[in-house]
Short mmCIF file of C-alpha atoms (C1' of nucleotides) in Angstrom, two decimals:
data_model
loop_
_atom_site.label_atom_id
_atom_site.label_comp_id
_atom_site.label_asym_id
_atom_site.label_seq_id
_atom_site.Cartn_x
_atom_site.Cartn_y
_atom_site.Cartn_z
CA UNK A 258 0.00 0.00 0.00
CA UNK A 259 2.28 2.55 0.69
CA UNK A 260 3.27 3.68 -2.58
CA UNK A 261 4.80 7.27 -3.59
CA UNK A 262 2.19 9.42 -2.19
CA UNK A 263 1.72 7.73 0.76
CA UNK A 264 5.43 7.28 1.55
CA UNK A 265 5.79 11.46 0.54
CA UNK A 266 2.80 11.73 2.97
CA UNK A 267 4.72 9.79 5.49
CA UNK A 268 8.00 11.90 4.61
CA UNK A 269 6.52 15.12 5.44
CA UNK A 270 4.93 14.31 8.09
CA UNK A 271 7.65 12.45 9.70
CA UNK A 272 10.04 15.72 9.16
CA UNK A 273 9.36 18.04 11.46
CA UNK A 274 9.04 15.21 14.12
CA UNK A 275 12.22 13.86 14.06
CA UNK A 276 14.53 16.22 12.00
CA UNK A 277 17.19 17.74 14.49
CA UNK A 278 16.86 14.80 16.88
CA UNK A 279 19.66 13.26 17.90
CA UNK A 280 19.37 9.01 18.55
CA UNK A 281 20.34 7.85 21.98
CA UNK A 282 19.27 4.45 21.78
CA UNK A 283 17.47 1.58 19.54
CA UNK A 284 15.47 -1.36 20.19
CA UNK A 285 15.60 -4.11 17.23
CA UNK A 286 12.73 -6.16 18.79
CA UNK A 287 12.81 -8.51 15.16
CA UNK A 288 16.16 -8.54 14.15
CA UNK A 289 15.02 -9.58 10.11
CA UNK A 290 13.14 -6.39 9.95
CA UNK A 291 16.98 -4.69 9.09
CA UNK A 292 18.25 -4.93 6.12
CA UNK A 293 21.13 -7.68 6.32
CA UNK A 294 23.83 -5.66 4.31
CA UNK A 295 23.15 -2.61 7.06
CA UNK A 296 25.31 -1.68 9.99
CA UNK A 297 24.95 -2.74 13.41
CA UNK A 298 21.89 -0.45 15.15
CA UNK A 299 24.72 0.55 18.08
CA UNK A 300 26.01 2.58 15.11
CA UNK A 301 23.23 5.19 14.76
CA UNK A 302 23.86 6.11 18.91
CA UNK A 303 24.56 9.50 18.88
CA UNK A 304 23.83 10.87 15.72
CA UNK A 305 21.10 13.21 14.40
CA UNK A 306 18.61 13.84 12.20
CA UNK A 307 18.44 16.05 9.07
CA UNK A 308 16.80 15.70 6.12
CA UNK A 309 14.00 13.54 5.58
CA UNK A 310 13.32 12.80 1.60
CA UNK A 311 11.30 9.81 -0.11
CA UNK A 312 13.29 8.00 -3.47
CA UNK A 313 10.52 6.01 -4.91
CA UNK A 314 8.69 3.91 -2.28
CA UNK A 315 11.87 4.64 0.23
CA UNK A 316 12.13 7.14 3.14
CA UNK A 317 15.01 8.07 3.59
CA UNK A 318 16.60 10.21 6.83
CA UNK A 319 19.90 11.83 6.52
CA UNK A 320 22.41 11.08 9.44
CA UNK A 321 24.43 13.69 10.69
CA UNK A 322 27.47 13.16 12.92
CA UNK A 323 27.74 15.61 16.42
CA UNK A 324 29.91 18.56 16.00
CA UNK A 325 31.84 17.26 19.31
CA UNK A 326 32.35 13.79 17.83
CA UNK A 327 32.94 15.51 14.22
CA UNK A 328 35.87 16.87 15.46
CA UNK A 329 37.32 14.97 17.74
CA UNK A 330 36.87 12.31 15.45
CA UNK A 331 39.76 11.24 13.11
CA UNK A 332 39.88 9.05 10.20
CA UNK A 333 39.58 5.03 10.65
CA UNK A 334 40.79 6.02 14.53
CA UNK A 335 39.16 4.34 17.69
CA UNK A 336 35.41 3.82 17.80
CA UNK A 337 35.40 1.09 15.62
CA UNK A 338 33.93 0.85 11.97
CA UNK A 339 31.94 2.93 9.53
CA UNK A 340 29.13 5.44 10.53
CA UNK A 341 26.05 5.24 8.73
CA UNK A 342 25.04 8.54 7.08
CA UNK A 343 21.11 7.79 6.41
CA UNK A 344 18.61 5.33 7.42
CA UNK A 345 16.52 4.15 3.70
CA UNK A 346 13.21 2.64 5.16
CA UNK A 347 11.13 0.42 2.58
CA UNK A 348 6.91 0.81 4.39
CA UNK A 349 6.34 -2.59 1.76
CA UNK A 350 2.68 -3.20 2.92
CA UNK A 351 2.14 -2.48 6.43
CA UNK A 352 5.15 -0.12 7.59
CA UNK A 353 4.25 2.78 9.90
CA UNK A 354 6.33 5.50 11.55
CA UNK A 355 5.06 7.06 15.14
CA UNK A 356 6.63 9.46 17.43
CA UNK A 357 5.24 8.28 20.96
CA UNK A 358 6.49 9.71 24.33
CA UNK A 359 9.65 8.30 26.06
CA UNK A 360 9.22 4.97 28.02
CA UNK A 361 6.23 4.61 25.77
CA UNK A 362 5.51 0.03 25.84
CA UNK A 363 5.84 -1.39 22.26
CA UNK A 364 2.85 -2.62 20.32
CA UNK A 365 1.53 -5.55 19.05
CA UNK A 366 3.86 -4.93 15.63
CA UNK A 367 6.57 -2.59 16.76
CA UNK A 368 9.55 -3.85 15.04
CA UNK A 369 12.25 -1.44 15.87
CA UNK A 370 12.30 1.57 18.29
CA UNK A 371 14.76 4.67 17.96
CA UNK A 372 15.06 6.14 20.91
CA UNK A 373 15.43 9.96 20.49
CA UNK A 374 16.32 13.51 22.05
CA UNK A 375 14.95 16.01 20.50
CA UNK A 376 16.59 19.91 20.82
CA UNK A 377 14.74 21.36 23.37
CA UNK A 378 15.80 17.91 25.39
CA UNK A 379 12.56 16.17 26.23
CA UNK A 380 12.83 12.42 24.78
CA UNK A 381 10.91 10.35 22.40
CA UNK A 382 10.55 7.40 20.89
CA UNK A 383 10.52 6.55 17.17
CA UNK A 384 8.60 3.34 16.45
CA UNK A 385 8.62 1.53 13.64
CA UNK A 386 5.75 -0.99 13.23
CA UNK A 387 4.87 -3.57 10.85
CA UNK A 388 1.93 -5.98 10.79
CA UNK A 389 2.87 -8.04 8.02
CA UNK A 390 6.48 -7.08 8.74
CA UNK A 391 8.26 -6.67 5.55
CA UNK A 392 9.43 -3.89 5.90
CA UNK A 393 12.74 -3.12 5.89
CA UNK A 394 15.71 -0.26 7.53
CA UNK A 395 18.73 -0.58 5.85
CA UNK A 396 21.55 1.40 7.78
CA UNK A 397 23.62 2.57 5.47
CA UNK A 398 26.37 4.66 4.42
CA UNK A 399 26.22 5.47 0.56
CA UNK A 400 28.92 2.82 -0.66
CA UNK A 401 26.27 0.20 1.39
CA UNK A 402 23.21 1.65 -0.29
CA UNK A 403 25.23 1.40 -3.50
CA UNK A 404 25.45 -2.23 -3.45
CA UNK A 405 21.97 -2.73 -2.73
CA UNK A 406 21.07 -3.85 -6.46
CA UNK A 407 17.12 -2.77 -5.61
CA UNK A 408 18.54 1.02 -5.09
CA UNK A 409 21.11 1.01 -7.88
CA UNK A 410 18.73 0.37 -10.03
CA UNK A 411 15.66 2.54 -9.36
CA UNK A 412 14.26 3.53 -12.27
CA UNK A 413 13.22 7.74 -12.51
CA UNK A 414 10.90 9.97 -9.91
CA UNK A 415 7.51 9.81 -12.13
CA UNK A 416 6.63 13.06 -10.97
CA UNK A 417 9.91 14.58 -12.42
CA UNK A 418 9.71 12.72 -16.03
CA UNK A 419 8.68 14.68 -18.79
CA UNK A 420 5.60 13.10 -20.24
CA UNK A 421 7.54 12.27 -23.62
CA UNK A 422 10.28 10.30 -21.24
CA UNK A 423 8.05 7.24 -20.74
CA UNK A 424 7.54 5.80 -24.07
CA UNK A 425 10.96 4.90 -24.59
CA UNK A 426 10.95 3.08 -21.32
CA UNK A 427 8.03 0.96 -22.51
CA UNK A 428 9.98 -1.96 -24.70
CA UNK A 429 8.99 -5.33 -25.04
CA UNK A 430 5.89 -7.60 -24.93
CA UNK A 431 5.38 -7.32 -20.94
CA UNK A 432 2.17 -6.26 -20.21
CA UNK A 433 2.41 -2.94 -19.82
CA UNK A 434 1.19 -2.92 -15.75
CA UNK A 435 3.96 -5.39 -15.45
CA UNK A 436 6.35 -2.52 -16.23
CA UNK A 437 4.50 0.57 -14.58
CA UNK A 438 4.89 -2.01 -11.02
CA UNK A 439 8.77 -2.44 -12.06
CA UNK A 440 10.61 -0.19 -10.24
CA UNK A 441 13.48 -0.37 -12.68
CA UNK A 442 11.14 1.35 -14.74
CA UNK A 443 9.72 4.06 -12.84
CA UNK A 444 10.23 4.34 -8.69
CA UNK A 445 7.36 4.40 -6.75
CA UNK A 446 4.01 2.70 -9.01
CA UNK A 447 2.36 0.04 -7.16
CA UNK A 448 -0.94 -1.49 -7.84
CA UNK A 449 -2.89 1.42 -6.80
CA UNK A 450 -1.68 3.64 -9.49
CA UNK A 451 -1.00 1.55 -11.49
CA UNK A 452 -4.34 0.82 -12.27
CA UNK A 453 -5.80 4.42 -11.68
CA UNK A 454 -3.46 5.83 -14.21
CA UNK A 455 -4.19 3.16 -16.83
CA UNK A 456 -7.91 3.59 -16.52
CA UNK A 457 -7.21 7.57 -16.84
CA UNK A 458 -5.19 7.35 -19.81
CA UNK A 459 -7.96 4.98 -21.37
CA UNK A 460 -5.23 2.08 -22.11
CA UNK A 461 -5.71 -1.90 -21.25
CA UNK A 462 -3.57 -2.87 -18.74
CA UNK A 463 -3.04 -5.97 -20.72
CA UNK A 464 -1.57 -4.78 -23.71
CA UNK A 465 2.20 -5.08 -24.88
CA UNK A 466 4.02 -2.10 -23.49
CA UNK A 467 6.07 -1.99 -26.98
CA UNK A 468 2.12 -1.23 -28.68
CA UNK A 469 2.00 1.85 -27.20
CA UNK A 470 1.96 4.48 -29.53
CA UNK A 471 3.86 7.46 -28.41
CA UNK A 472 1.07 9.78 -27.79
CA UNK A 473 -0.23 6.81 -25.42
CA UNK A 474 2.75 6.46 -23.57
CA UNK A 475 2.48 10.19 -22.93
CA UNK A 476 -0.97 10.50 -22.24
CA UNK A 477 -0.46 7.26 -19.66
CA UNK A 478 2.28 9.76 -17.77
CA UNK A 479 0.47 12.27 -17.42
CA UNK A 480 -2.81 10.43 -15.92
CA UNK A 481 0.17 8.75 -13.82
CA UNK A 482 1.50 11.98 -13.21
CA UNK A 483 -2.22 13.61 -12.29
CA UNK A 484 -3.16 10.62 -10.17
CA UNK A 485 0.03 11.01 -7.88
CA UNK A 486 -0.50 14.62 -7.54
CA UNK A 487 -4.01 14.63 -6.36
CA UNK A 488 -3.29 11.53 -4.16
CA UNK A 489 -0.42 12.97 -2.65
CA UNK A 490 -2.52 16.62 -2.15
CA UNK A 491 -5.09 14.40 -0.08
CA UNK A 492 -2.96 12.62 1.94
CA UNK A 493 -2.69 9.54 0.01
CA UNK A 494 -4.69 6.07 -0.02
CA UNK A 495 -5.92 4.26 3.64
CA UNK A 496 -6.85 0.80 1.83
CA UNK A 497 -6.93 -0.65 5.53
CA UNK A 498 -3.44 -0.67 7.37
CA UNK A 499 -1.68 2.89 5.99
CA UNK A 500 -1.34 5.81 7.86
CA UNK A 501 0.57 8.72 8.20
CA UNK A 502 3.76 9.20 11.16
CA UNK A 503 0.51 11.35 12.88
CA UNK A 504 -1.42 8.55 12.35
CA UNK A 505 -4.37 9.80 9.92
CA UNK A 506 -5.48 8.17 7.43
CA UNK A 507 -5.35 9.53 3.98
CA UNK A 508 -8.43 10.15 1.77
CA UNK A 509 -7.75 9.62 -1.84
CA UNK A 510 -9.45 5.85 -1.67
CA UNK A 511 -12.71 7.86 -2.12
CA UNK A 512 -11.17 8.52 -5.36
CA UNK A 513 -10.29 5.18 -7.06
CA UNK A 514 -11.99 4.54 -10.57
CA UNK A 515 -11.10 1.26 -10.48
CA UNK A 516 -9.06 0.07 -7.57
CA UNK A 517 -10.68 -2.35 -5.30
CA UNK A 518 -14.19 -1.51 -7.59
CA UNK A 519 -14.12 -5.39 -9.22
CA UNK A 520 -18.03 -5.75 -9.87
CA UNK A 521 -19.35 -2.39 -9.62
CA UNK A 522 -20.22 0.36 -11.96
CA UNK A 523 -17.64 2.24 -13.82
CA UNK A 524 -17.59 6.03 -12.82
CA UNK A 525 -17.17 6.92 -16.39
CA UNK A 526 -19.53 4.75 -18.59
CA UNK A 527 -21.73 3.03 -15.77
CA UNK A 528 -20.43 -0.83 -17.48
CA UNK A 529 -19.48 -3.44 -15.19
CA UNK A 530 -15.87 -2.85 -14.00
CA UNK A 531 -13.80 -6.47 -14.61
CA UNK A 532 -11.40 -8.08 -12.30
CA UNK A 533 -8.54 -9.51 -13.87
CA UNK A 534 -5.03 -11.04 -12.91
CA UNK A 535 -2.51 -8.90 -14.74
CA UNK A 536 1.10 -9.36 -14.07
CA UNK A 537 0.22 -11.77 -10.85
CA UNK A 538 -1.40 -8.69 -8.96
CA UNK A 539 -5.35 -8.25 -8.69
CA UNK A 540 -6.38 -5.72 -11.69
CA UNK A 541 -9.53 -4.04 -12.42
CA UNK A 542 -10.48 -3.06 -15.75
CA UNK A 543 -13.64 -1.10 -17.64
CA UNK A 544 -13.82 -2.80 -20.56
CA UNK A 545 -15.63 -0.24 -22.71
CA UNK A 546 -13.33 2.70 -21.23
CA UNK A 547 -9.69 1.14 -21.64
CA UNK A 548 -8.39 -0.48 -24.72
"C1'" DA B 215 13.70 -13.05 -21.67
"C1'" DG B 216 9.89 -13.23 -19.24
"C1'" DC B 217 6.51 -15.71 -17.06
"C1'" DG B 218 4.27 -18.16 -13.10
"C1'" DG B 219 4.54 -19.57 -8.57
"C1'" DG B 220 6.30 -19.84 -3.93
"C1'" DA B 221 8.20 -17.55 0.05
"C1'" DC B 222 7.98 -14.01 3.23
"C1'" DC B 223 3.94 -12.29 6.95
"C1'" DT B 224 -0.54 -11.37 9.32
"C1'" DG B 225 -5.27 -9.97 9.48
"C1'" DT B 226 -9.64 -9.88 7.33
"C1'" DG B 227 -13.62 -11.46 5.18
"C1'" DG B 228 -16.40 -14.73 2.59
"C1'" DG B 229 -18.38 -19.23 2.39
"C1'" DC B 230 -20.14 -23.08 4.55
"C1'" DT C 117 -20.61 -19.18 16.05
"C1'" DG C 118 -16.64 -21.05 14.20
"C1'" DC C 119 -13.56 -22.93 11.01
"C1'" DC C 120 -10.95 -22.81 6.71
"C1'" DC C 121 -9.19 -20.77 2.94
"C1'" DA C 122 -8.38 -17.16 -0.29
"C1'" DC C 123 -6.66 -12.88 -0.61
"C1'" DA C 124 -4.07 -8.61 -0.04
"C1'" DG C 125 0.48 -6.42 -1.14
"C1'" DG C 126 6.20 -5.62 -2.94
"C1'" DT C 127 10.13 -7.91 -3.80
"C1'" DC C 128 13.19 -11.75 -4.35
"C1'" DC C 129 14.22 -16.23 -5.96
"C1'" DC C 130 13.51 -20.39 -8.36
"C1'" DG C 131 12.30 -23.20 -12.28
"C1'" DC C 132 10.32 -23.62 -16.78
#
DNA sequence: AGCGGGACCTGTGGGC
DNA sequence: TGCCCACAGGTCCCGC
């Protein structure tokens, strides 16, 4: 569920939570919930907080090393090993950020808890909880996040493609959902709008990607392009598990053409929306509105 | 190459 | 009421 507009709903309302906090502690309560290629979680003691940005379907917060340690600090001397310079969170399905106050008990699904000081020096607590937990923190310094093969090769932001960039991206005889949903392709589709854009843009989520026709392809990112926008201005989708590091839900579900609508009416035509399986996901289709 | 299917997880909802 | 199973979703990995 969380896909880009719910993870940029996530980012910006995770910032000015836990941007100039410094870390004084974390609790892995399931160790498989960190990415294995990350550094040990004793690593992120005692630095802070800066930026918080979304790549894709990944949140990612900037480390920053004290001052005091900065300088007193010299190359490969004492202290051990690399420090990690951002944490790159993937939500998957079920991830959730929430500030809660310090000594705050764990929940049912709290995976990992970053203890936190914020500037003013009350404490906090930074939980990360997963239902379904497959979500995943990856401590990382950049050469780490390099040879993580899923980051290297993250396709563009769709939101910063110009509509005429997509076509070419569209080769071969996948179906062309199969290659919206590949993030090689683009970062941050999932089924959601996946399916929203294709309806939009009138195309058959079936088809070849290669039978595009160019003014398709562009037409398909900018119904992409619309569909993130207006999901992202309304907080995203709440299918059942999302919500934001405040913990609201989002409200763009009340939205969906086509999305989780197998069986009902089509908004646009009133026909009898189809439910298909496209690419090994559940897809809905209006057969008289997408071709 | 690209597809399907299983694995990873847990909660929900439909059918009986 | 209760049980069972399908399903949901993103990504990786395997085999065809």
């Amino acid at each position: 569920m969380p896909e880009l507009p719910e993870v940029e709903t996530v980012v910006r309302t995770l910032r000015p939570q836990v941007q100039g906090c410094r870390i004084t502690a974390v609790d892995v309560l399931r160790e498989r919930s960190l990415h294995p290629s990350g550094l040990p979680p004793e690593t992120l003691v005692g630095l802070g907080i800066g930026a918080v940005r979304r790549r894709g379907k990944l949140a990612l917060l900037e480390l920053e090393a004290p001052a005091a340690a900065c300088a007193a600090a010299a190359p490969d001397a004492g202290q051990g090993g690399p420090r990690p310079s951002l944490l790159a969170v993937h939500l998957r399905m079920t991830g959730r950020f929430m500030v809660h106050a310090e000594g705050s008990a764990p929940l049912r699904h709290t995976r990992i808890i970053f203890h936190l000081r914020r500037p003013d020096g009350t404490g906090a607590q930074l939980f990360f909880d997963d239902v379904r937990a497959f979500g995943l923190v990856f401590i990382a310094t950049p050469e780490l996040l390099d040879g993580w093969d899923f980051w290297r090769s993250l396709g563009p932001e769709p939101l910063e493609m110009r509509p005429a960039d997509l076509g070419p991206r569209l080769r071969g005889r996948r179906a062309v959902k199969a290659l919206l949903l590949d993030q090689t392709v683009l970062a941050g589709v999932g089924n959601i709008y996946a399916d929203e854009s294709l309806f939009r843009a009138g195309i058959d989520p079936r088809r070849p990607a290669q039978s595009l026709t160019a003014a398709e392809a562009e037409s398909l990112c900018l119904a992409l392009q619309d569909v993130l926008r207006e999901s992202i201005a309304q907080c995203g989708s709440s299918i059942r598990d999302y919500r934001d590091a405040n913990g609201d839900v989002g409200a763009f579900q009340n939205s969906f053409f086509v999305y989780g609508r197998g069986g009902q009416a089509c908004r646009r035509c009133g026909g009898r929306l189809e439910k298909h399986r496209v690419a090994g996901r559940g897809t809905v289709i209006c057969p008289h509105c997408q071709h």
